[in-house]
XYZ file of C-alpha atoms in Angstrom:
213
model
C -5.379 5.413 -11.955
C -3.131 6.157 -14.930
C -3.316 3.219 -17.388
C 0.142 3.527 -19.004
C 1.875 0.192 -19.626
C 5.419 1.477 -18.815
C 4.284 2.490 -15.342
C 2.887 -0.871 -14.398
C 4.281 -3.525 -12.069
C 3.679 -7.101 -13.166
C 5.884 -9.109 -10.807
C 3.728 -10.613 -8.046
C 6.571 -10.748 -5.542
C 7.382 -7.084 -6.172
C 3.764 -6.100 -5.615
C 3.485 -8.199 -2.454
C 6.774 -6.867 -1.082
C 5.624 -3.325 -1.687
C 2.395 -4.006 0.280
C 4.319 -5.618 3.124
C 6.655 -2.591 3.313
C 3.739 -0.104 3.231
C 0.906 -1.808 5.151
C -0.719 1.453 6.392
C -3.358 1.742 3.699
C -6.439 3.740 2.697
C -9.650 1.622 2.591
C -12.515 3.345 0.835
C -16.105 2.600 -0.068
C -19.594 4.017 -0.118
C -22.414 3.899 2.427
C -25.992 2.888 1.814
C -26.674 6.424 0.538
C -23.684 6.247 -1.867
C -21.718 8.754 0.239
C -17.973 8.096 0.035
C -16.159 6.959 3.220
C -12.527 6.219 3.944
C -10.195 5.275 6.782
C -6.505 4.449 7.172
C -5.392 1.240 8.877
C -2.677 -1.448 8.726
C -3.644 -4.152 6.239
C -1.793 -7.372 5.480
C -1.848 -9.589 2.446
C -1.801 -13.377 2.270
C -2.622 -16.257 -0.070
C -5.565 -18.381 0.984
C -6.895 -21.289 -1.089
C -5.382 -19.807 -4.170
C -6.892 -16.353 -3.579
C -5.285 -13.068 -2.528
C -6.744 -11.982 0.828
C -6.275 -8.694 2.680
C -6.778 -8.711 6.460
C -7.022 -6.099 9.143
C -9.319 -4.659 11.877
C -11.338 -1.500 12.409
C -13.386 0.084 15.211
C -16.992 -0.977 15.454
C -19.958 1.339 14.820
C -17.894 3.986 12.974
C -19.071 5.487 9.712
C -16.846 3.175 7.729
C -17.808 0.045 9.646
C -21.517 0.792 9.076
C -20.821 1.576 5.371
C -18.945 -1.694 4.826
C -21.786 -3.583 6.387
C -24.208 -2.190 3.927
C -21.905 -2.233 0.880
C -19.168 -4.876 0.609
C -17.321 -3.312 -2.349
C -14.099 -1.577 -1.243
C -10.957 -0.130 -2.672
C -7.689 -0.458 -0.755
C -4.736 1.833 -1.700
C -1.178 1.185 -0.637
C 1.237 4.058 -1.223
C 4.946 4.541 -0.788
C 7.231 7.527 -1.004
C 6.664 10.202 -3.677
C 8.533 13.199 -4.956
C 8.380 16.200 -7.285
C 10.420 15.870 -10.497
C 11.391 19.148 -12.121
C 11.115 19.443 -15.934
C 14.486 21.323 -15.804
C 16.162 17.967 -15.088
C 15.206 16.557 -18.518
C 17.431 16.602 -21.641
C 14.826 18.926 -23.065
C 13.967 21.274 -20.141
C 10.929 22.808 -21.913
C 8.639 20.053 -20.695
C 6.171 20.281 -17.767
C 7.354 18.927 -14.418
C 5.781 15.807 -12.861
C 5.557 13.688 -9.732
C 7.066 10.229 -9.228
C 5.365 7.775 -6.958
C 4.467 4.137 -6.333
C 0.962 2.890 -5.569
C -1.028 -0.349 -5.541
C -4.823 -0.346 -5.754
C -6.840 -3.454 -4.860
C -10.592 -3.801 -5.256
C -12.606 -6.524 -3.561
C -15.419 -7.630 -1.278
C -15.091 -7.151 2.470
C -16.527 -9.449 5.102
C -16.303 -9.250 8.844
C -14.929 -12.114 10.984
C -15.489 -13.709 14.372
C -13.594 -13.122 17.633
C -11.150 -15.959 17.056
C -10.117 -14.366 13.741
C -9.870 -11.007 15.491
C -7.416 -12.446 18.008
C -5.249 -13.687 15.185
C -5.338 -10.372 13.315
C -4.385 -8.456 16.500
C -1.607 -10.904 17.181
C -0.187 -10.637 13.640
C -0.447 -6.839 13.650
C 1.233 -6.298 17.018
C 4.021 -8.804 16.277
C 4.680 -7.283 12.878
C 5.225 -3.737 14.200
C 7.226 -5.025 17.207
C 9.581 -6.906 14.879
C 8.298 -10.259 16.086
C 9.601 -9.595 19.575
C 7.775 -12.185 21.708
C 8.896 -10.402 24.883
C 7.436 -7.004 23.984
C 4.872 -5.866 26.559
C 2.583 -4.452 23.850
C 2.043 -7.504 21.635
C -1.455 -9.022 21.849
C -0.462 -12.140 23.847
C 1.260 -10.095 26.591
C -1.521 -7.579 27.187
C -3.607 -7.833 30.393
C -6.638 -10.072 29.837
C -9.010 -7.373 31.132
C -7.668 -4.909 28.598
C -7.941 -7.440 25.769
C -11.607 -8.062 26.587
C -12.298 -4.348 26.396
C -10.457 -4.027 23.070
C -12.203 -7.068 21.583
C -15.595 -5.441 22.254
C -14.549 -2.295 20.437
C -13.024 -3.628 17.213
C -13.815 -6.137 14.522
C -11.604 -8.090 12.119
C -12.216 -8.284 8.403
C -10.869 -9.952 5.285
C -11.103 -8.774 1.720
C -11.003 -11.125 -1.236
C -9.013 -9.239 -3.876
C -10.915 -9.285 -7.162
C -8.831 -6.737 -9.096
C -5.302 -5.309 -8.764
C -3.830 -2.269 -10.449
C -0.485 -0.581 -10.058
C 1.297 2.639 -10.865
C 5.068 2.613 -10.233
C 5.678 5.968 -11.951
C 9.452 6.293 -11.967
C 10.274 8.283 -15.174
C 10.306 5.159 -17.338
C 9.070 7.326 -20.230
C 12.183 9.557 -20.148
C 15.409 9.040 -22.152
C 18.470 7.498 -20.406
C 20.278 10.859 -19.920
C 17.199 12.441 -18.338
C 16.603 9.331 -16.225
C 20.159 9.389 -14.813
C 19.978 13.137 -14.212
C 16.701 12.789 -12.320
C 18.344 10.188 -10.028
C 21.308 12.473 -9.406
C 19.078 15.437 -8.563
C 16.800 13.441 -6.303
C 19.810 12.098 -4.350
C 20.610 15.738 -3.398
C 17.152 16.361 -1.983
C 14.713 15.048 0.589
C 14.638 11.544 2.083
C 11.488 10.762 0.004
C 13.332 11.777 -3.147
C 16.340 9.699 -2.259
C 14.047 6.646 -1.797
C 12.551 7.196 -5.241
C 16.041 7.628 -6.683
C 17.015 4.218 -5.259
C 13.904 2.647 -6.816
C 14.818 4.211 -10.155
C 18.415 2.909 -9.949
C 17.178 -0.604 -9.352
C 15.119 -0.472 -12.577
C 17.541 1.305 -14.913
C 18.820 -1.711 -16.775
C 15.399 -3.267 -17.132
C 13.771 -0.031 -18.310
C 16.320 0.685 -21.047
C 16.747 -2.876 -22.184
C 13.059 -2.936 -23.015
C 13.430 0.299 -25.049
C 16.153 -1.197 -27.240
């Protein structure tokens, strides 16, 4: 990813909050023949014995499951909203346009877990997306036991020890204050995604331009 210091996030809470808000991630790797594979699944982050751990579950005997069994090295990509930024919004409009976005990349080693850990992962996942509603019929603990047995045979839980983290929160931090404010104003007039990015830019305005002084 782009290695520009002004587009990096360094606050651990900010990074963890971003992951928790955007848990549907890409997980990629290579199979035994070095062919790239990827899938998209909900993945959650936690601290365990002083280490960052990502947890989730995938279907067994798929191309990615087989690849991860043969090669434990994986890359997980968490992405949020993104938007086009027109160069005409800058103080000097004779500059190429760009794209603003937020992304966290985590590299690590994957390992597959036992059925007890799978139950916990399925419980956490279903509760998270049902807003911790213990009465929801679709959370793991409320599903029919016969159905759960069938599911348990088809999926497997995993955890990834995070060995490297990189971020790009590209939010026009390299622009002047006038351009920055105008980009926010223009994005607010556009799509929902653009409005989300505008909000993120607004939150950072003071910090961005204090650092430039």
